[in-house]
């Protein structure tokens, strides 16, 4: 690891992530560590140039204000104390919440006091990770569940570069993917990047398991469990795999509501693999924030629409085909979603709106088609903006764009005679319908 590092010490702040990201924006690598970091742990971190003691509302634990370990004060490194509730231990100015002032303060500390170099960039990160992956894996084999989502796609591209055909990717198509998605995964990873790719079309198997199941939670459980079963069956067919690669990213391991001492969540996303399959984990993105994962993907040459794609739930279109899934309505979801994406791209909304998709409910309404009565399904359009998906507001899409989409959907998607727009923010509605 060649990059200089600023350590952010968690003294009960809720803004560790914000500061970590801000400094990385300045071009300097950061890591968040617990307040009681030991001298050995601190010494083991490469190229630390300074430490930010990041206090905040959770600083007082059981009536006592926690402080940084002696190792920190004895390190001889430049220290910066900040406190986001104004209760500053020493006579320091209140921490500026306003962005410009905050960036100026951080920049002054990082460059003038710590003399850190601006050397955090994706080229350096990729070069470091390739060396680290090769060191960790040696000549052994690695398995990756490649969903086609941003994180697993970037891990795949990085591992192909680092270890080539020692990597096997398994792409499970559960039949609930968007139009063109499985084809793109095969095209990019197998044809363009030359990966060992096992493509499993398990659509029929999933649809059979889901037949007649209307309860949303039940549907989610079936899709999740079946996904692991298919992946496990494929993994068992492969010989000599010792490592499992995962697209874990930094927000997954930094605890969101900082409880100071407990920093790292247990890794739960190996999820359900049988205990007799002993894998070691390869997690090359575990120190990256989402925007950095995307930048890494671009630097590795992945297509923009793969790297900048909107969030997509694991159960896929299964939770947008409401109630018991039928082939007819699933196709209506898939086709209407493709039209919506196409029209949003044409209207310049694709990169602007956080998430947008269509939903097909399990009831019909009366309409008129070719001078005759028709009885068909409606399509619901949902387009929302959010920072963290905890709350969301709707996108106020231009009427003319909505009219064009309505016209296309009602003429191009079989069995659909009506289009509705979901006006509801979160709360009270969730983003997805199920
Ligand atoms: P809700 O519907 O809870 O969704 O407001 C918030 C965000 O999470 C996505 N979502 C999922 N993502 N697996 C995922 O990886 C899931 O099971 C899942 N369910 C919802 C949803 O698309 C939205 O972005």
Coordinates of C-alpha atoms and ligand atoms in Angstrom, one line a residue:
X1 CA 0.0 0.0 0.0
X2 CA 1.6 3.2 -1.2
X3 CA -1.0 5.8 -0.3
X4 CA -0.7 8.2 2.7
X5 CA -3.5 7.7 5.2
X6 CA -5.4 9.8 7.7
X7 CA -7.0 7.8 10.5
X8 CA -10.4 8.9 11.7
X9 CA -10.8 7.9 15.3
X10 CA -14.4 7.2 16.3
X11 CA -15.1 9.0 19.5
X12 CA -18.9 8.6 19.3
X13 CA -19.5 10.7 16.2
X14 CA -22.2 10.1 13.7
X15 CA -20.2 11.8 11.0
X16 CA -17.2 9.4 10.7
X17 CA -18.2 8.4 7.2
X18 CA -18.8 12.0 6.1
X19 CA -15.3 13.1 7.2
X20 CA -13.7 9.9 5.8
X21 CA -15.4 10.6 2.4
X22 CA -14.5 14.3 2.5
X23 CA -10.8 13.6 2.9
X24 CA -10.8 11.0 0.2
X25 CA -12.4 13.6 -2.1
X26 CA -9.3 15.7 -1.3
X27 CA -7.2 12.8 -2.7
X28 CA -6.0 11.3 0.6
X29 CA -6.9 7.8 1.8
X30 CA -8.8 7.4 5.1
X31 CA -9.8 4.7 7.5
X32 CA -12.2 4.8 10.4
X33 CA -10.9 3.1 13.6
X34 CA -12.2 2.6 17.2
X35 CA -11.1 5.1 19.9
X36 CA -9.2 2.4 21.8
X37 CA -6.9 1.5 19.0
X38 CA -3.7 0.0 20.4
X39 CA -0.1 1.0 19.7
X40 CA 0.4 -2.3 17.7
X41 CA -2.8 -1.8 15.7
X42 CA -1.8 1.8 14.9
X43 CA 1.7 0.7 13.9
X44 CA 0.4 -1.9 11.6
X45 CA -1.4 0.7 9.5
X46 CA 0.7 1.8 6.6
X47 CA 1.7 5.5 6.0
X48 CA -0.4 7.2 8.7
X49 CA 0.2 10.9 8.4
X50 CA -2.3 12.2 11.0
X51 CA -5.3 11.3 13.2
X52 CA -8.7 13.0 13.6
X53 CA -10.3 12.5 17.0
X54 CA -13.9 12.6 15.9
X55 CA -16.2 13.3 18.9
X56 CA -19.9 13.5 18.9
X57 CA -23.2 12.8 20.6
X58 CA -22.3 9.2 21.5
X59 CA -19.1 10.2 23.2
X60 CA -20.4 9.8 26.7
X61 CA -20.8 6.1 27.6
X62 CA -22.3 5.3 31.0
X63 CA -21.8 8.9 32.2
X64 CA -18.1 9.0 31.3
X65 CA -16.7 10.7 28.2
X66 CA -14.5 8.3 26.3
X67 CA -11.1 9.5 25.1
X68 CA -8.6 8.2 22.6
X69 CA -6.1 5.6 23.8
X70 CA -2.7 6.6 25.1
X71 CA -1.2 5.1 22.0
X72 CA -2.8 7.9 20.0
X73 CA -1.5 10.7 22.1
X74 CA 2.0 9.1 22.3
X75 CA 2.2 8.4 18.5
X76 CA 3.8 11.8 17.8
X77 CA 1.4 12.2 14.8
X78 CA -0.4 15.4 14.1
X79 CA -3.8 15.3 15.9
X80 CA -7.0 17.1 15.1
X81 CA -9.9 17.1 17.6
X82 CA -13.4 17.8 16.3
X83 CA -16.7 17.6 18.1
X84 CA -20.0 17.7 16.4
X85 CA -22.1 18.7 19.4
X86 CA -20.0 21.7 20.4
X87 CA -18.8 20.0 23.7
X88 CA -15.1 20.4 22.7
X89 CA -12.6 19.0 25.2
X90 CA -10.1 21.7 24.6
X91 CA -10.7 25.3 23.6
X92 CA -11.3 24.6 20.0
X93 CA -13.6 26.4 17.6
X94 CA -17.0 24.7 17.0
X95 CA -16.9 22.2 14.1
X96 CA -18.1 23.8 10.9
X97 CA -21.1 21.9 9.5
X98 CA -21.1 24.0 6.4
X99 CA -19.4 22.2 3.6
X100 CA -17.0 24.8 2.3
X101 CA -15.7 25.6 5.8
X102 CA -15.5 22.0 6.7
X103 CA -13.4 21.2 3.6
X104 CA -11.1 24.2 4.2
X105 CA -10.5 23.0 7.8
X106 CA -9.9 19.4 6.7
X107 CA -7.6 20.5 3.8
X108 CA -5.6 22.7 6.2
X109 CA -5.1 19.8 8.6
X110 CA -4.3 17.1 6.0
X111 CA -1.9 19.1 3.8
X112 CA -0.4 21.8 6.0
X113 CA -0.1 20.0 9.2
X114 CA 0.2 16.3 8.2
X115 CA 1.9 17.0 4.8
X116 CA 0.0 14.1 3.3
X117 CA 0.3 13.6 -0.4
X118 CA -2.7 13.6 -2.7
X119 CA -2.1 10.0 -3.9
X120 CA -5.4 8.3 -3.4
X121 CA -6.7 7.5 -6.8
X122 CA -8.1 4.4 -8.6
X123 CA -4.9 3.7 -10.6
X124 CA -3.0 3.3 -7.3
X125 CA -5.8 1.4 -5.7
X126 CA -6.1 -1.1 -8.5
X127 CA -2.3 -1.6 -8.6
X128 CA -2.2 -2.2 -4.9
X129 CA -5.2 -4.6 -4.9
X130 CA -3.8 -6.7 -7.8
X131 CA -0.6 -7.2 -5.8
X132 CA -2.6 -8.0 -2.6
X133 CA -5.0 -10.4 -4.3
X134 CA -2.1 -12.3 -5.9
X135 CA -0.4 -12.5 -2.6
X136 CA -3.5 -13.7 -0.8
X137 CA -4.6 -16.2 -3.4
X138 CA -1.3 -17.6 -4.8
X139 CA -2.1 -20.3 -7.3
X140 CA -5.5 -21.3 -5.7
X141 CA -8.9 -20.9 -7.2
X142 CA -11.6 -18.3 -6.4
X143 CA -15.4 -18.5 -6.8
X144 CA -17.6 -15.4 -7.3
X145 CA -21.4 -15.1 -7.4
X146 CA -21.7 -12.6 -10.2
X147 CA -25.1 -11.0 -10.1
X148 CA -24.4 -8.3 -12.6
X149 CA -24.8 -5.6 -9.9
X150 CA -22.2 -2.9 -9.5
X151 CA -20.2 -4.4 -6.7
X152 CA -20.0 -8.0 -7.9
X153 CA -19.2 -6.8 -11.4
X154 CA -16.3 -4.6 -10.2
X155 CA -14.9 -7.4 -8.1
X156 CA -15.1 -9.7 -11.1
X157 CA -13.2 -7.2 -13.3
X158 CA -10.6 -6.7 -10.7
X159 CA -10.1 -10.4 -10.1
X160 CA -9.9 -11.2 -13.8
X161 CA -7.1 -8.6 -14.0
X162 CA -5.3 -10.0 -11.0
X163 CA -5.6 -13.8 -11.3
X164 CA -7.3 -14.4 -14.7
X165 CA -8.6 -17.9 -15.1
X166 CA -8.1 -18.8 -11.4
X167 CA -11.4 -17.1 -11.0
X168 CA -14.7 -18.8 -11.8
X169 CA -17.8 -16.6 -11.9
X170 CA -21.3 -18.1 -11.5
X171 CA -24.2 -16.1 -12.8
X172 CA -27.6 -17.4 -11.7
X173 CA -30.4 -16.1 -13.8
X174 CA -33.5 -16.5 -11.6
X175 CA -35.8 -15.4 -14.4
X176 CA -36.5 -12.2 -12.5
X177 CA -33.8 -10.0 -14.1
X178 CA -34.5 -7.0 -16.2
X179 CA -34.6 -7.2 -20.0
X180 CA -31.1 -7.8 -21.5
X181 CA -29.3 -8.2 -18.1
X182 CA -28.2 -11.9 -18.3
X183 CA -27.1 -11.3 -21.9
X184 CA -25.0 -8.3 -20.9
X185 CA -23.3 -10.3 -18.1
X186 CA -22.3 -13.0 -20.6
X187 CA -21.3 -10.5 -23.2
X188 CA -19.1 -8.4 -21.0
X189 CA -17.5 -11.0 -18.7
X190 CA -17.3 -14.1 -21.0
X191 CA -16.9 -12.6 -24.4
X192 CA -15.1 -9.3 -23.8
X193 CA -13.1 -10.1 -20.6
X194 CA -12.6 -13.8 -21.2
X195 CA -13.8 -14.9 -17.7
X196 CA -14.6 -18.5 -16.7
X197 CA -18.3 -17.9 -16.5
X198 CA -20.8 -20.5 -15.5
X199 CA -24.2 -19.3 -16.6
X200 CA -27.1 -21.0 -15.0
X201 CA -30.6 -20.4 -16.4
X202 CA -32.7 -21.4 -13.4
X203 CA -35.8 -19.4 -14.5
X204 CA -38.1 -22.4 -14.8
X205 CA -37.0 -23.7 -11.4
X206 CA -37.8 -20.3 -9.7
X207 CA -41.1 -19.9 -11.4
X208 CA -42.2 -23.4 -10.4
X209 CA -41.2 -22.7 -6.8
X210 CA -43.1 -19.4 -6.8
X211 CA -46.2 -20.7 -8.5
X212 CA -49.3 -19.6 -6.5
X213 CA -47.3 -17.9 -3.8
X214 CA -48.9 -14.4 -3.2
X215 CA -47.4 -13.4 0.2
X216 CA -44.5 -10.9 -0.4
X217 CA -42.4 -12.1 2.5
X218 CA -42.9 -15.7 1.4
X219 CA -41.9 -14.8 -2.1
X220 CA -38.7 -13.1 -0.9
X221 CA -37.8 -16.1 1.3
X222 CA -38.3 -18.6 -1.6
X223 CA -36.2 -16.5 -4.0
X224 CA -33.4 -16.0 -1.5
X225 CA -33.3 -19.6 -0.4
X226 CA -33.5 -21.0 -3.9
X227 CA -30.7 -18.7 -5.1
X228 CA -28.4 -20.0 -2.5
X229 CA -29.3 -23.6 -3.3
X230 CA -28.6 -23.1 -7.0
X231 CA -25.3 -21.3 -6.3
X232 CA -24.3 -24.1 -3.9
X233 CA -25.1 -26.8 -6.4
X234 CA -22.8 -25.1 -9.0
X235 CA -20.1 -24.5 -6.4
X236 CA -20.1 -28.3 -5.5
X237 CA -19.5 -29.1 -9.2
X238 CA -16.3 -27.1 -9.2
X239 CA -13.0 -28.7 -8.0
X240 CA -10.4 -27.2 -5.7
X241 CA -12.0 -23.8 -4.9
X242 CA -10.5 -22.3 -1.7
X243 CA -11.6 -18.7 -1.9
X244 CA -14.9 -17.0 -2.2
X245 CA -14.9 -13.4 -3.5
X246 CA -17.5 -10.9 -2.3
X247 CA -18.5 -7.4 -3.2
X248 CA -18.4 -6.2 0.4
X249 CA -18.0 -2.4 0.4
X250 CA -16.9 0.0 3.2
X251 CA -20.4 1.1 4.3
X252 CA -21.1 -2.6 4.9
X253 CA -18.4 -2.8 7.6
X254 CA -18.5 0.6 9.1
X255 CA -21.2 0.5 11.7
X256 CA -23.8 3.2 10.8
X257 CA -24.9 4.2 14.3
X258 CA -21.4 4.4 15.9
X259 CA -21.4 2.7 19.2
X260 CA -17.7 3.6 19.5
X261 CA -16.1 0.4 20.7
X262 CA -17.9 -2.0 18.3
X263 CA -16.8 -1.0 14.9
X264 CA -17.1 -4.0 12.6
X265 CA -20.3 -5.9 11.8
X266 CA -20.0 -9.6 11.4
X267 CA -20.0 -10.6 7.8
X268 CA -23.3 -12.1 7.2
X269 CA -23.4 -12.0 3.4
X270 CA -21.7 -15.4 2.9
X271 CA -25.3 -16.3 3.8
X272 CA -26.3 -19.9 4.0
X273 CA -23.4 -21.6 2.3
X274 CA -23.1 -25.1 3.9
X275 CA -20.6 -25.3 6.8
X276 CA -18.6 -28.1 5.1
X277 CA -17.6 -25.7 2.4
X278 CA -14.8 -23.8 4.0
X279 CA -13.9 -20.8 2.0
X280 CA -11.6 -17.9 2.8
X281 CA -12.9 -14.6 1.7
X282 CA -11.5 -12.2 -0.9
X283 CA -13.0 -8.8 -0.5
X284 CA -11.0 -6.3 -2.5
X285 CA -13.6 -3.5 -2.3
X286 CA -14.1 -3.5 1.4
X287 CA -12.4 -0.2 1.9
X288 CA -14.3 1.6 -0.9
X289 CA -17.4 3.8 -0.8
X290 CA -20.0 3.3 -3.4
X291 CA -18.8 6.2 -5.7
X292 CA -15.3 4.9 -5.5
X293 CA -16.5 1.4 -6.5
X294 CA -18.0 3.0 -9.6
X295 CA -14.8 4.9 -10.3
X296 CA -12.9 1.7 -10.0
X297 CA -15.3 0.0 -12.4
X298 CA -14.8 2.7 -15.0
X299 CA -11.0 2.6 -14.5
X300 CA -11.2 -1.2 -15.2
X301 CA -13.1 -0.6 -18.4
X302 CA -16.6 -1.8 -17.5
X303 CA -19.5 -0.3 -19.5
X304 CA -21.1 2.8 -18.0
X305 CA -24.6 1.3 -17.8
X306 CA -23.2 -1.5 -15.6
X307 CA -21.3 0.8 -13.3
X308 CA -23.9 3.5 -13.0
X309 CA -26.9 1.3 -12.9
X310 CA -29.7 2.1 -10.4
X311 CA -30.2 -0.1 -7.3
X312 CA -32.0 -3.3 -8.1
X313 CA -33.4 -5.6 -5.3
X314 CA -32.1 -9.1 -5.0
X315 CA -35.5 -10.7 -5.6
X316 CA -35.6 -8.6 -8.8
X317 CA -38.8 -8.2 -10.8
X318 CA -40.4 -10.8 -8.5
X319 CA -41.4 -8.1 -6.0
X320 CA -42.7 -5.9 -8.8
X321 CA -45.0 -8.5 -10.2
X322 CA -47.4 -8.2 -7.3
X323 CA -49.1 -11.2 -5.6
X324 CA -48.7 -14.7 -7.2
X325 CA -46.3 -14.4 -10.2
X326 CA -47.6 -15.3 -13.6
X327 CA -45.5 -15.5 -16.8
X328 CA -47.8 -13.0 -18.5
X329 CA -47.5 -10.4 -15.8
X330 CA -43.8 -11.0 -15.3
X331 CA -43.2 -10.3 -19.0
X332 CA -45.4 -7.2 -18.7
X333 CA -43.2 -5.9 -15.9
X334 CA -40.0 -6.7 -17.9
X335 CA -41.2 -5.1 -21.1
X336 CA -42.7 -2.0 -19.4
X337 CA -39.5 -1.6 -17.3
X338 CA -37.4 -1.7 -20.5
X339 CA -39.6 1.0 -22.1
X340 CA -39.4 3.2 -19.0
X341 CA -35.6 2.9 -19.0
X342 CA -35.4 3.7 -22.7
X343 CA -37.6 6.8 -22.4
X344 CA -35.9 8.0 -19.2
X345 CA -32.5 7.7 -21.0
X346 CA -33.9 9.6 -24.0
X347 CA -35.3 12.4 -21.8
X348 CA -32.0 12.8 -19.9
X349 CA -33.5 11.4 -16.7
X350 CA -31.5 8.2 -16.4
X351 CA -28.6 9.7 -14.6
X352 CA -30.7 12.1 -12.6
X353 CA -33.4 10.0 -11.0
X354 CA -32.2 7.7 -8.3
X355 CA -34.5 4.8 -9.0
X356 CA -37.3 4.2 -11.4
X357 CA -39.2 1.1 -12.4
X358 CA -42.6 -0.4 -13.2
X359 CA -45.0 -2.5 -11.2
X360 CA -47.8 -4.8 -12.4
X361 CA -50.6 -5.5 -9.9
X362 CA -52.7 -8.6 -9.9
X363 CA -56.0 -7.0 -10.9
X364 CA -57.5 -5.9 -14.2
X365 CA -59.6 -3.0 -15.4
X366 CA -61.9 -2.4 -18.3
X367 CA -60.8 -0.6 -21.4
X368 CA -61.4 -0.2 -25.1
X369 CA -59.0 -1.5 -27.8
X370 CA -59.8 -1.7 -31.5
X371 CA -63.4 -0.7 -30.8
X372 CA -63.9 -3.6 -28.5
X373 CA -64.1 -4.0 -24.7
X374 CA -60.8 -5.2 -23.2
X375 CA -60.1 -6.4 -19.7
X376 CA -56.4 -6.0 -18.9
X377 CA -53.7 -5.2 -16.3
X378 CA -52.5 -1.7 -15.4
X379 CA -48.8 -0.8 -15.2
X380 CA -47.7 1.5 -12.3
X381 CA -44.7 3.8 -12.8
X382 CA -42.5 4.6 -9.8
X383 CA -39.6 7.2 -9.9
X384 CA -38.0 8.3 -6.7
X385 CA -35.0 10.3 -5.4
X386 CA -33.3 9.6 -2.1
X387 CA -29.9 9.9 -0.4
X388 CA -30.0 6.7 1.7
X389 CA -33.2 4.9 0.7
X390 CA -34.5 5.4 4.2
X391 CA -36.8 8.2 3.0
X392 CA -37.6 9.1 -0.6
X393 CA -39.5 11.8 -2.6
X394 CA -41.1 11.3 -6.0
X395 CA -39.6 12.6 -9.2
X396 CA -42.0 15.2 -10.7
X397 CA -41.7 13.8 -14.2
X398 CA -42.8 16.0 -17.1
X399 CA -46.4 15.2 -18.3
X400 CA -45.3 15.0 -21.9
X401 CA -42.7 12.3 -21.0
X402 CA -45.3 10.4 -19.0
X403 CA -47.7 10.6 -21.9
X404 CA -45.2 9.2 -24.3
X405 CA -44.3 6.3 -22.0
X406 CA -48.0 5.6 -21.4
X407 CA -48.6 5.5 -25.1
X408 CA -45.7 3.1 -25.7
X409 CA -46.6 0.8 -22.8
X410 CA -50.3 0.5 -23.7
X411 CA -49.4 -0.2 -27.4
X412 CA -46.3 -2.3 -27.0
X413 CA -46.8 -4.4 -23.9
X414 CA -49.4 -7.2 -24.4
X415 CA -52.2 -7.3 -21.8
X416 CA -51.8 -3.8 -20.5
X417 CA -54.5 -1.1 -21.0
X418 CA -53.8 1.5 -18.4
X419 CA -50.8 3.3 -16.8
X420 CA -50.7 4.9 -13.4
X421 CA -48.1 7.1 -11.7
X422 CA -47.2 6.4 -8.0
X423 CA -47.3 9.8 -6.2
X424 CA -46.4 8.5 -2.8
X425 CA -43.2 9.5 -0.9
X426 CA -41.4 7.2 1.6
X427 CA -42.7 7.2 4.2
X428 CA -45.6 6.4 4.1
X429 CA -45.0 4.0 1.2
X430 CA -41.8 2.1 0.8
X431 CA -39.9 2.4 -2.5
X432 CA -40.8 -1.1 -3.7
X433 CA -44.4 -2.3 -3.5
X434 CA -43.6 -5.7 -1.8
Ligands
LIG1 P1 -37.8 -0.1 0.2 O1 -38.8 -0.8 -0.6 O2 -37.6 -0.8 1.5 O3 -36.5 -0.2 -0.6 O4 -38.1 1.3 0.5 C1 -35.3 0.6 -0.3 C2 -34.2 0.2 -1.3 O5 -33.8 -1.1 -1.2 C3 -34.0 -1.8 -2.3 N1 -34.4 -3.2 -2.0 C4 -33.6 -4.3 -1.9 N2 -32.3 -4.4 -2.2 N3 -32.4 -6.7 -1.7 C5 -31.7 -5.6 -2.2 O6 -30.5 -5.7 -2.5 C6 -33.7 -6.6 -1.4 O7 -34.3 -7.6 -1.0 C7 -34.3 -5.4 -1.5 N4 -35.6 -4.9 -1.3 C8 -35.6 -3.6 -1.5 C9 -35.1 -1.1 -3.1 O8 -35.0 -1.4 -4.5 C10 -34.8 0.3 -2.8 O9 -33.7 0.8 -3.5

